[in-house]
Amino acid sequence: MRELTCLGARSRFPWARPTEGVFMKSRGFAILALLGALLGLVFALTSTLDYASHLDRRLHDVTCSFIPGAAATGEAEACRTAMYSPYAALLRDSYWGGIPISLFAVGAFCFFAGFAIYLAVAGQAAPRRAVLLFAGTGVTPALVSIGMFVISATRLGTFCKTCVGIYIASFVLAVAALLGLATLSAKHATDRPRPPGSLWLVLALLPALAALTLLPAVVYASAAPDHRPYLASCGELKQQPREKDQLLSVRGQSAVKPALFFEDPLCPTCKAFHARLKGEGVLSRLDIKLALFPLDPSCNWMLDTPLHPGACTLSKAVICGGERSLEVLEWAYDEQERLGAAGKSGEDVLKGAITQRWGADMGKCVDSPKTKARLNAHLHFAVDNAVPVSTPQVYLDKKRICDEDTDIGLRYTLKHLAPEVIR
Amino acid sequence: MNPRIVAPLAGAAVAALLVLGSTLWVRGHVASAEQRLLTPEAEKPQVAVAADAEVKYCTPRFKQVLERVLHSCGLATEARRGCKPADVKTFASISDDDFNELFHPLKDRGGVVMFDVGKEDLDKGAKELLSERFTDRKGARYFFVVARASKTGTPQKNRALSHRRANSIMYSLKELANDPEIEKKVGLLWLGNEFAQLSKEYCAWPNSRPTEKCDEDAINRTAFVSWIDCRL
């Protein structure tokens, strides 16, 4: 056994079978990196396939789990928020939904899996430059993940489990890549140092990384269906807003385009849509007529069951906001979870929350018959236009923007229907 | 096998297989999404459309009478405005009692605006009741005004009086509503003393003079007003 160890460790032939200790020292990091890359590939592929499914403009469940390959589910709000956000894809002006960034991760993880296999098989025979290159490039997914983590925390306010899976895989890969540097140390190299390797190796591997990272995205872009015929195919407004409808006016600072929104302050989709518009920088470019459409039967006769109890009271608060109605609406979105719970607890609890934030005068205004009548006028405006009982709804130039075009296809749709609002 | 040869080949092969496999898988997903896009959904989920309210009292009989009122009293056409007693008798094709019975479900939804003898002016209580009831529109599209006059005096005089009462309500509504289309929403009927007089039991209905004595004469010097929560 001792002889074998010596033979393995000290052989003149680098491809001779090393001992287990040396094997793990020279290959362990590569095996760990392979695990990280494969894990990342599974998560990135899952995310990409979910994204691609939505190209049919229909509603789909989304996978949102730390378990690789877990089934899609309807309860995946965090992952849906991430998917619909402006940060989920590139080139969203040019392609409906854009090119999901997870596609680049798919290509990159494939590259790192192959690179890790190479390092694992080559063992101590792998050149120093390859290990250095692996360390240098292997941390890039982790760096991107840090950026996406910060965006999730600061912009989206939620963490998608599938995305977190990619972050974890990226960190495993980064740690493994950095551990590889340890195999270059003098102490490790005493038995048999790694060959330096050719510069050509670096020059060949970097384009390979670029090519593999881009290949899935290029194929996706070339195959993505043309959505132009479907834009604005979701009906038209029958009646432009009139004075008697008493809709709210929310004019952006640099408004260039009139728009009409139907929104509910307790609707999570409205909140997400509002955030997307802000994120895209579009909100300030719109001159919005806002019709409140609370999905709450306490004022909305079109519903039998309360989808958002308390939405009527909050809608009245938005009306009472007057020139600050947008501020009140955004407050309702920011505090949606708390206000939704207050709405379920009862009218008084919710009114308490409103007066606590906006003062007693707001409370009086919410209770006034005039405000009630104005909200009622908004709902009758919806009836006059026979709009679907759903929120949010957006109309540009009388044309209704399809629901599917208000999420992942938002930027593409705006580019085609209202290019002036895209900066 | 020399790992300097095997290793790069293995690495390149694995990377190539993985990237090609993944790319083709994604490509397949995109293609099937495109196929679904081109093939309309067989059973597209139905989305409810915003519409006027339709509550339980909107029975076919109730709606039939109201439809006739709508068409005969000018709401559905531009030709004329309001209905006089003779018209109501003809188009309603319904007995006095049955006509009044139809409005029973509206007891709490509507209100009885009371007038002085021989007058059509709205007092403060009348204006408040009218404003309160008109503001509480909910999902209704049509507002009905059914004006009456007591049996005191000639039918001709009472016909004219109930007409003035109906117009008085309409005038007040125009001030309240600030709506150019108000006339399309309000159905006016003036019954004089010839059709569907109210019995004393209607004194128990919400009215604009709750503290005053109410008898059969007083309850017919009125205009019943209410939103109608039916799709007509």
XYZ file of C-alpha atoms in Angstrom:
655
model
C 0.000 0.000 0.000
C 2.807 2.338 0.921
C 4.605 1.504 -2.286
C 1.498 2.088 -4.287
C 1.049 5.451 -2.667
C 4.609 6.336 -3.478
C 4.219 5.055 -6.982
C 1.083 7.044 -7.518
C 2.403 10.221 -6.042
C 5.826 10.184 -7.424
C 5.342 8.576 -10.795
C 7.084 10.189 -13.716
C 3.929 9.636 -15.671
C 1.288 12.249 -14.873
C -1.537 10.033 -16.161
C -0.558 7.228 -13.804
C -3.287 6.519 -11.173
C -2.750 8.864 -8.238
C -3.504 8.045 -4.644
C -6.913 8.975 -3.230
C -5.451 11.950 -1.337
C -3.805 13.444 -4.351
C -6.826 12.598 -6.471
C -9.084 14.622 -4.203
C -6.589 17.476 -3.918
C -6.221 17.885 -7.663
C -9.738 16.947 -8.713
C -11.983 17.586 -5.723
C -12.591 21.213 -6.620
C -13.453 20.213 -10.187
C -15.976 17.640 -9.008
C -17.546 20.209 -6.696
C -17.604 22.688 -9.589
C -19.276 20.059 -11.783
C -21.977 19.589 -9.161
C -22.485 23.340 -8.945
C -22.636 23.725 -12.721
C -25.112 20.865 -13.149
C -27.289 22.182 -10.333
C -27.215 25.641 -11.897
C -28.027 24.157 -15.294
C -31.101 22.391 -13.933
C -32.413 25.535 -12.233
C -31.618 27.775 -15.219
C -33.239 25.322 -17.607
C -36.344 25.090 -15.420
C -36.659 28.849 -15.371
C -36.098 29.110 -19.131
C -38.684 26.457 -19.976
C -41.245 28.234 -17.788
C -40.482 31.437 -19.655
C -40.707 29.793 -23.064
C -44.097 28.273 -22.210
C -45.509 31.780 -21.847
C -44.763 32.567 -25.487
C -48.202 31.138 -26.293
C -49.767 34.140 -24.477
C -51.643 31.852 -22.102
C -51.525 31.500 -18.345
C -49.184 28.822 -17.030
C -48.087 27.553 -13.688
C -44.540 28.429 -12.759
C -41.900 26.318 -11.040
C -40.850 27.916 -7.802
C -38.919 25.493 -5.622
C -35.506 24.793 -4.158
C -35.916 21.225 -5.361
C -34.356 20.907 -8.812
C -36.891 19.796 -11.383
C -39.898 20.310 -9.085
C -43.292 20.591 -10.771
C -44.816 23.935 -11.729
C -47.457 25.310 -9.420
C -50.100 28.032 -9.386
C -48.716 29.308 -6.061
C -45.559 30.878 -7.365
C -46.050 34.604 -6.906
C -42.398 35.364 -6.134
C -41.171 33.572 -9.249
C -43.933 35.153 -11.331
C -42.945 38.583 -10.040
C -39.340 37.901 -10.997
C -40.363 36.531 -14.389
C -42.522 39.544 -15.226
C -39.941 42.046 -14.005
C -37.790 44.080 -16.404
C -34.733 42.307 -15.000
C -35.708 38.832 -16.184
C -34.856 39.304 -19.843
C -32.782 41.278 -22.335
C -33.818 42.818 -25.664
C -37.424 43.145 -24.537
C -37.992 45.874 -27.131
C -37.133 43.523 -29.958
C -38.623 40.233 -28.841
C -41.944 39.657 -27.087
C -40.870 38.865 -23.530
C -37.253 39.436 -24.492
C -34.487 36.872 -24.206
C -34.607 35.407 -20.703
C -31.321 35.868 -18.877
C -31.634 32.321 -17.583
C -30.815 31.238 -21.158
C -27.363 32.765 -20.832
C -27.014 30.921 -17.541
C -27.931 27.666 -19.314
C -25.096 28.151 -21.806
C -22.611 29.277 -19.178
C -23.339 26.363 -16.836
C -22.915 23.942 -19.751
C -19.508 25.468 -20.383
C -18.505 25.227 -16.730
C -19.736 21.639 -16.518
C -17.528 20.763 -19.499
C -14.611 22.720 -18.071
C -15.026 20.966 -14.720
C -15.042 17.572 -16.460
C -11.840 18.540 -18.217
C -10.164 19.556 -14.971
C -11.420 16.473 -13.167
C -10.184 14.086 -15.826
C -6.878 15.869 -16.309
C -6.235 16.135 -12.606
C -2.746 17.403 -11.854
C -2.036 17.292 -15.575
C -4.327 20.249 -16.145
C -2.201 23.329 -16.739
C -1.965 26.211 -14.280
C -3.427 28.610 -16.809
C -6.544 26.442 -17.141
C -7.025 26.418 -13.379
C -6.461 30.183 -13.257
C -8.911 30.710 -16.097
C -11.437 28.465 -14.370
C -11.061 30.489 -11.169
C -11.404 33.753 -13.063
C -14.439 32.781 -15.061
C -16.022 30.453 -12.513
C -16.828 33.314 -10.205
C -18.709 35.295 -12.863
C -22.049 33.466 -12.358
C -21.716 34.264 -8.650
C -21.034 37.930 -9.420
C -24.115 38.076 -11.645
C -26.067 36.283 -8.919
C -25.018 38.915 -6.383
C -26.335 41.585 -8.734
C -29.616 39.729 -9.211
C -29.886 39.107 -5.470
C -29.544 42.838 -4.803
C -32.180 43.590 -7.469
C -34.521 41.017 -5.936
C -34.050 42.514 -2.495
C -34.225 46.173 -3.432
C -36.431 46.331 -6.533
C -38.685 43.294 -6.431
C -38.920 42.887 -2.660
C -39.191 39.141 -3.069
C -36.972 36.147 -3.767
C -37.817 33.585 -6.382
C -36.826 30.114 -5.137
C -35.701 28.938 -8.566
C -33.527 32.053 -8.843
C -32.125 31.392 -5.372
C -31.324 27.889 -6.605
C -29.250 29.459 -9.379
C -27.565 31.767 -6.852
C -26.620 28.811 -4.640
C -25.339 26.801 -7.586
C -23.302 29.809 -8.731
C -21.726 30.115 -5.309
C -20.892 26.422 -5.177
C -19.253 26.867 -8.566
C -17.395 29.995 -7.433
C -16.160 28.379 -4.236
C -15.012 25.334 -6.183
C -13.279 27.526 -8.758
C -11.430 29.411 -6.022
C -10.511 26.155 -4.281
C -8.862 25.207 -7.527
C -6.366 27.987 -6.911
C -5.206 26.111 -3.827
C -3.984 23.301 -6.088
C -1.501 25.778 -7.566
C 0.178 26.540 -4.241
C 3.790 25.536 -3.684
C 2.822 23.155 -0.886
C 0.393 21.309 -3.089
C 2.699 21.295 -6.032
C 5.616 19.703 -4.268
C 4.830 16.221 -5.552
C 4.164 17.083 -9.141
C 3.623 20.647 -10.234
C 1.040 21.465 -12.881
C 2.410 22.353 -16.310
C 2.083 26.104 -17.046
C -0.104 25.597 -20.138
C -0.305 27.562 -23.310
C -1.762 31.047 -23.736
C -3.624 29.595 -26.695
C -5.637 27.584 -24.223
C -6.964 30.785 -22.678
C -7.555 32.301 -26.074
C -9.536 29.239 -27.125
C -11.557 28.808 -23.964
C -12.790 32.392 -23.641
C -14.504 32.420 -27.038
C -15.862 28.970 -26.232
C -17.389 30.379 -23.064
C -18.868 33.249 -25.049
C -20.172 30.958 -27.773
C -21.756 28.478 -25.409
C -23.304 31.256 -23.352
C -24.818 32.870 -26.431
C -25.860 29.780 -28.378
C -29.136 28.988 -26.526
C -30.100 32.670 -26.619
C -29.453 32.937 -30.354
C -31.483 29.806 -31.084
C -34.296 31.043 -28.820
C -34.354 34.441 -30.530
C -34.462 32.867 -33.973
C -37.339 30.585 -32.983
C -39.440 33.051 -30.965
C -42.858 33.599 -32.607
C -43.950 36.967 -33.971
C -46.447 38.508 -31.579
C -47.261 41.646 -33.561
C -50.538 40.302 -34.997
C -51.818 39.649 -31.496
C -51.101 43.040 -29.970
C -54.198 45.125 -29.289
C -56.482 42.288 -30.307
C -58.317 42.411 -26.995
C -61.063 44.870 -27.768
C -61.683 48.580 -27.706
C -63.170 51.111 -25.383
C -66.731 51.933 -26.450
C -66.926 55.212 -24.641
C -64.124 57.646 -23.994
C -64.113 59.016 -20.439
C -66.597 61.853 -19.997
C -66.843 64.476 -17.293
C -69.746 62.681 -15.646
C -67.608 59.569 -15.182
C -65.493 61.580 -12.725
C -62.379 59.470 -13.334
C -59.161 60.442 -11.610
C -56.471 62.188 -13.548
C -52.883 61.105 -12.962
C -50.571 62.997 -15.264
C -46.919 61.966 -15.322
C -44.199 64.607 -15.160
C -43.310 64.166 -18.814
C -46.578 62.754 -20.085
C -46.747 62.209 -23.841
C -49.502 59.636 -24.173
C -53.055 59.415 -22.836
C -53.983 56.131 -21.213
C -56.848 54.688 -19.255
C -56.352 52.276 -16.358
C -58.823 50.187 -14.381
C -57.203 49.346 -11.070
C -57.990 47.941 -7.644
C -55.796 49.094 -4.721
C -55.857 45.616 -3.170
C -55.109 43.714 -6.369
C -51.598 42.174 -6.273
C -51.442 42.051 -10.074
C -52.196 45.787 -10.220
C -49.428 46.404 -7.722
C -46.979 44.348 -9.775
C -48.086 46.064 -12.983
C -47.667 49.482 -11.390
C -44.164 48.502 -10.281
C -43.334 47.318 -13.797
C -44.508 50.587 -15.323
C -42.393 52.497 -12.845
C -39.452 50.185 -13.408
C -39.695 50.734 -17.147
C -39.837 54.502 -16.651
C -43.169 54.522 -18.486
C -45.449 55.784 -15.714
C -44.111 59.323 -15.890
C -44.696 59.359 -19.683
C -48.414 58.645 -19.407
C -51.362 60.943 -18.894
C -53.569 58.479 -17.065
C -57.290 58.504 -16.516
C -57.737 56.187 -13.600
C -60.994 54.293 -13.110
C -61.122 52.495 -9.786
C -62.568 49.033 -10.097
C -62.495 47.397 -6.657
C -63.208 43.681 -6.735
C -65.239 43.964 -3.561
C -69.008 43.424 -3.572
C -69.563 45.989 -0.814
C -69.678 48.559 -3.612
C -69.225 46.501 -6.760
C -72.420 44.655 -7.651
C -70.643 42.699 -10.377
C -69.164 40.268 -7.854
C -70.842 37.711 -5.650
C -67.864 36.956 -3.452
C -65.324 39.439 -2.111
C -62.025 38.929 -3.862
C -60.458 41.905 -2.109
C -62.503 42.892 0.944
C -61.798 46.500 1.830
C -60.971 47.489 -1.744
C -64.060 49.747 -1.920
C -62.965 51.717 1.133
C -59.415 52.015 -0.166
C -60.678 53.087 -3.576
C -62.632 55.857 -1.884
C -59.457 56.865 -0.059
C -57.676 57.085 -3.423
C -60.496 59.299 -4.725
C -60.267 61.450 -1.605
C -56.534 61.851 -2.216
C -57.404 64.451 -4.868
C -54.157 65.672 -6.365
C -52.330 63.149 -4.195
C -54.426 60.225 -5.382
C -51.392 58.540 -6.966
C -49.589 58.841 -3.649
C -52.507 57.201 -1.855
C -52.690 54.457 -4.480
C -48.963 53.761 -4.176
C -49.283 53.704 -0.396
C -52.067 51.133 -0.771
C -49.815 49.053 -3.023
C -46.832 49.336 -0.689
C -48.929 48.344 2.311
C -51.134 45.949 0.400
C -50.614 42.928 2.620
C -51.325 44.837 5.835
C -54.277 46.734 4.360
C -55.704 43.551 2.859
C -55.602 41.933 6.307
C -57.197 45.058 7.791
C -59.928 44.877 5.148
C -60.651 41.272 6.128
C -60.776 42.261 9.803
C -63.481 44.813 9.134
C -64.327 48.213 7.738
C -63.420 50.055 10.966
C -59.961 48.494 11.177
C -59.243 49.528 7.615
C -60.594 53.039 8.116
C -58.381 53.263 11.207
C -55.337 52.447 9.087
C -56.380 55.071 6.520
C -56.959 57.862 9.040
C -53.757 56.970 10.877
C -51.772 57.558 7.686
C -53.788 60.304 5.994
C -55.614 62.071 8.815
C -59.166 62.437 10.067
C -60.312 64.527 7.089
C -59.562 61.617 4.817
C -61.760 59.428 7.022
C -64.636 61.895 6.705
C -64.166 62.106 2.965
C -64.185 58.303 2.632
C -67.553 58.210 4.410
C -69.137 61.005 2.383
C -71.974 60.230 -0.067
C -70.186 62.313 -2.694
C -67.166 60.007 -2.641
C -69.426 56.970 -2.735
C -71.216 58.405 -5.752
C -67.934 59.124 -7.505
C -66.708 55.574 -7.020
C -70.078 54.400 -8.279
C -69.591 56.548 -11.389
C -66.272 54.775 -12.020
C -68.013 51.410 -11.853
C -70.757 52.579 -14.206
C -68.085 53.743 -16.610
C -66.872 50.141 -16.606
C -70.436 48.992 -17.336
C -70.857 51.515 -20.159
C -67.771 50.029 -21.759
C -68.644 46.395 -20.952
C -65.084 45.818 -19.816
C -64.065 42.462 -18.341
C -64.475 42.182 -14.585
C -60.765 41.994 -13.901
C -57.890 44.231 -12.965
C -55.616 45.721 -14.061
C -56.801 46.826 -17.472
C -54.975 49.258 -19.690
C -56.223 51.138 -22.728
C -54.076 53.113 -25.128
C -55.874 55.061 -27.849
C -59.089 53.180 -27.027
C -57.304 49.880 -27.646
C -57.215 47.462 -24.784
C -53.805 46.052 -24.019
C -54.160 42.305 -23.621
C -53.435 40.965 -20.139
C -50.516 38.915 -21.424
C -49.028 42.058 -22.920
C -49.008 43.803 -19.551
C -46.472 41.419 -18.044
C -43.596 39.779 -19.882
C -44.597 41.388 -23.168
C -45.078 44.879 -21.756
C -42.044 46.597 -23.213
C -42.435 44.988 -26.625
C -46.105 45.990 -26.715
C -45.377 49.573 -25.718
C -42.604 49.713 -28.300
C -45.137 48.835 -30.983
C -48.261 50.603 -29.756
C -46.817 53.623 -27.989
C -43.150 53.979 -28.846
C -43.136 57.550 -27.569
C -43.422 56.355 -23.972
C -40.264 54.263 -24.221
C -37.195 56.287 -23.455
C -5.181 6.939 -22.201
C -3.366 10.232 -22.012
C -5.426 12.627 -19.922
C -3.948 15.555 -21.840
C -5.900 14.274 -24.804
C -8.823 12.594 -23.093
C -9.561 15.415 -20.672
C -10.157 18.199 -23.212
C -12.124 15.840 -25.411
C -14.289 14.719 -22.509
C -14.792 18.293 -21.373
C -15.657 19.543 -24.850
C -17.959 16.596 -25.496
C -19.848 17.071 -22.228
C -20.170 20.826 -22.759
C -21.321 20.339 -26.333
C -23.814 17.638 -25.413
C -25.214 19.647 -22.553
C -25.536 22.874 -24.492
C -26.994 21.191 -27.558
C -29.398 19.117 -25.508
C -30.515 22.147 -23.484
C -30.825 24.338 -26.552
C -32.882 21.776 -28.422
C -35.075 21.268 -25.400
C -35.712 25.008 -25.132
C -36.216 25.207 -28.899
C -38.832 22.460 -28.650
C -40.627 24.366 -25.914
C -40.630 27.538 -28.005
C -41.944 25.617 -31.010
C -44.795 24.066 -29.047
C -45.636 27.479 -27.565
C -45.803 28.848 -31.106
C -48.050 25.968 -32.109
C -50.401 26.759 -29.229
C -50.274 30.421 -30.168
C -51.442 29.617 -33.677
C -54.120 27.238 -32.413
C -56.878 29.061 -30.549
C -57.884 27.596 -27.217
C -60.861 25.272 -27.622
C -62.346 26.264 -24.300
C -61.182 29.716 -23.463
C -62.060 30.605 -19.861
C -65.031 32.949 -19.838
C -64.449 36.288 -18.185
C -67.411 38.105 -16.689
C -68.205 41.429 -18.310
C -69.151 44.551 -16.389
C -72.918 44.915 -16.433
C -75.798 46.520 -14.606
C -77.110 44.923 -11.464
C -79.787 42.256 -11.604
C -81.343 41.471 -8.232
C -83.953 38.981 -7.097
C -87.001 41.179 -7.537
C -86.358 41.459 -11.251
C -88.954 38.838 -12.079
C -90.007 38.403 -15.711
C -93.360 40.053 -14.906
C -91.703 43.005 -13.222
C -89.325 43.435 -16.106
C -92.130 43.114 -18.621
C -93.988 46.048 -17.094
C -90.841 48.104 -16.785
C -89.879 47.339 -20.373
C -93.227 48.692 -21.451
C -92.676 51.766 -19.336
C -89.254 52.206 -20.898
C -90.565 52.025 -24.414
C -93.794 53.837 -23.854
C -92.431 56.564 -21.626
C -89.576 57.594 -23.824
C -86.495 56.180 -22.114
C -85.685 53.829 -24.908
C -86.593 56.271 -27.663
C -86.070 59.948 -28.193
C -89.672 60.508 -29.311
C -91.367 61.393 -26.071
C -90.799 61.891 -22.422
C -92.933 60.452 -19.638
C -96.236 58.634 -19.421
C -99.653 59.888 -18.573
C -102.346 57.811 -16.796
C -104.171 56.719 -19.918
C -100.903 55.426 -21.377
C -100.030 53.520 -18.248
C -103.393 51.868 -18.162
C -102.965 50.779 -21.735
C -99.377 49.664 -21.866
C -99.120 48.158 -18.390
C -102.073 45.830 -19.079
C -102.166 45.215 -15.397
C -104.582 45.888 -12.566
C -104.000 48.701 -10.069
C -103.184 46.331 -7.247
C -100.875 44.187 -9.318
C -99.095 47.310 -10.537
C -98.470 48.478 -6.978
C -97.495 44.969 -5.921
C -94.646 45.024 -8.398
C -92.994 47.853 -6.505
C -93.145 46.146 -3.099
C -89.583 44.787 -3.278
C -88.427 48.394 -3.656
C -89.814 49.433 -0.286
C -86.389 50.018 1.254
C -84.567 50.828 -1.958
C -86.875 53.689 -2.840
C -88.679 56.479 -1.046
C -91.967 58.349 -1.097
C -91.629 62.081 -1.726
C -94.613 63.848 -0.190
C -96.244 67.052 -1.424
C -98.643 69.614 0.001
C -102.250 69.616 -1.195
C -102.430 70.900 -4.764
C -98.664 71.637 -4.842
C -95.667 70.254 -6.659
C -92.862 72.004 -4.745
C -90.226 69.912 -3.030
C -89.624 70.794 0.600
C -86.292 70.284 2.399
C -87.173 66.750 3.508
C -88.207 65.846 -0.022
C -84.965 67.156 -1.491
C -82.931 65.301 1.126
C -84.757 62.020 0.541
C -84.462 62.414 -3.212
C -80.747 63.212 -2.968
C -80.110 60.314 -0.641
C -81.956 57.813 -2.803
C -80.488 59.102 -6.065
C -76.929 59.047 -4.714
C -77.331 55.427 -3.617
C -77.356 54.216 -7.185
C -75.337 51.007 -6.822
C -75.568 48.999 -10.046
C -78.898 50.330 -11.276
C -79.323 51.874 -14.708
C -82.825 53.313 -14.443
C -84.430 55.606 -11.913
C -88.179 55.540 -11.764
C -90.507 58.290 -10.645
C -94.163 57.397 -10.184
C -96.130 60.562 -9.341
C -99.663 60.537 -8.046
C -102.407 62.879 -6.903
C -105.152 62.246 -4.340
C -108.760 61.798 -5.369
C -109.633 65.339 -4.301
C -110.482 67.363 -7.413
C -111.193 66.431 -11.017
C -109.234 63.768 -12.896
C -107.995 66.401 -15.364
C -106.697 68.645 -12.607
C -105.035 65.742 -10.818
C -103.510 64.458 -14.029
C -101.883 67.853 -14.534
C -100.864 68.041 -10.897
C -99.169 64.639 -10.871
C -97.440 65.596 -14.129
C -96.074 68.734 -12.483
C -94.942 66.681 -9.494
C -93.084 64.281 -11.752
C -91.461 67.209 -13.564
C -90.546 68.799 -10.269
C -88.663 65.636 -9.303
C -87.022 65.548 -12.733
C -85.899 69.152 -12.423
C -84.373 68.438 -9.029
C -82.650 65.341 -10.377
C -81.094 67.340 -13.191
C -79.613 69.677 -10.607
C -78.366 66.779 -8.527
C -76.918 64.619 -11.247
C -74.887 66.985 -13.411
C -75.313 64.355 -16.100
C -76.242 65.316 -19.671
C -77.718 61.872 -20.148
C -79.965 62.023 -17.109
C -83.117 61.918 -19.215
C -82.120 58.530 -20.563
C -81.933 57.188 -17.039
C -85.125 58.508 -15.505
C -88.515 57.015 -16.234
C -91.403 59.340 -15.408
C -94.946 58.156 -14.820
C -97.739 60.412 -13.664
C -100.797 58.518 -12.643
C -103.106 61.298 -11.484
C -105.840 59.749 -9.431
C -107.015 57.350 -12.097
C -104.674 54.422 -11.777
C -102.945 52.476 -9.026
C -103.850 54.636 -6.051
C -101.995 53.667 -2.895
C -103.663 52.333 0.227
C -102.844 53.658 3.703
C -100.438 50.769 4.323
C -97.899 52.544 2.099
C -97.571 55.196 4.837
C -95.171 52.737 6.490
C -92.748 53.114 3.563
C -89.797 55.468 3.959
C -91.045 58.970 3.140
C -89.948 62.559 3.230
C -92.273 63.518 6.095
C -91.863 60.708 8.614
C -93.174 62.728 11.547
C -96.342 63.971 9.870
C -99.732 62.325 9.889
C -100.178 60.052 6.876
C -103.513 58.909 5.517
C -104.790 57.639 2.170
C -105.011 61.172 0.772
C -101.518 62.109 1.898
C -99.874 58.932 0.567
C -101.321 59.670 -2.874
C -100.044 63.257 -2.915
C -96.657 61.778 -3.628
C -94.037 60.620 -6.016
C -92.436 57.252 -5.429
C -88.787 57.312 -6.484
C -86.371 54.432 -6.764
C -83.469 53.033 -8.697
C -84.385 49.780 -10.399
C -81.680 47.105 -10.173
C -82.695 45.199 -13.268
C -81.171 44.719 -16.689
C -83.912 45.894 -18.956
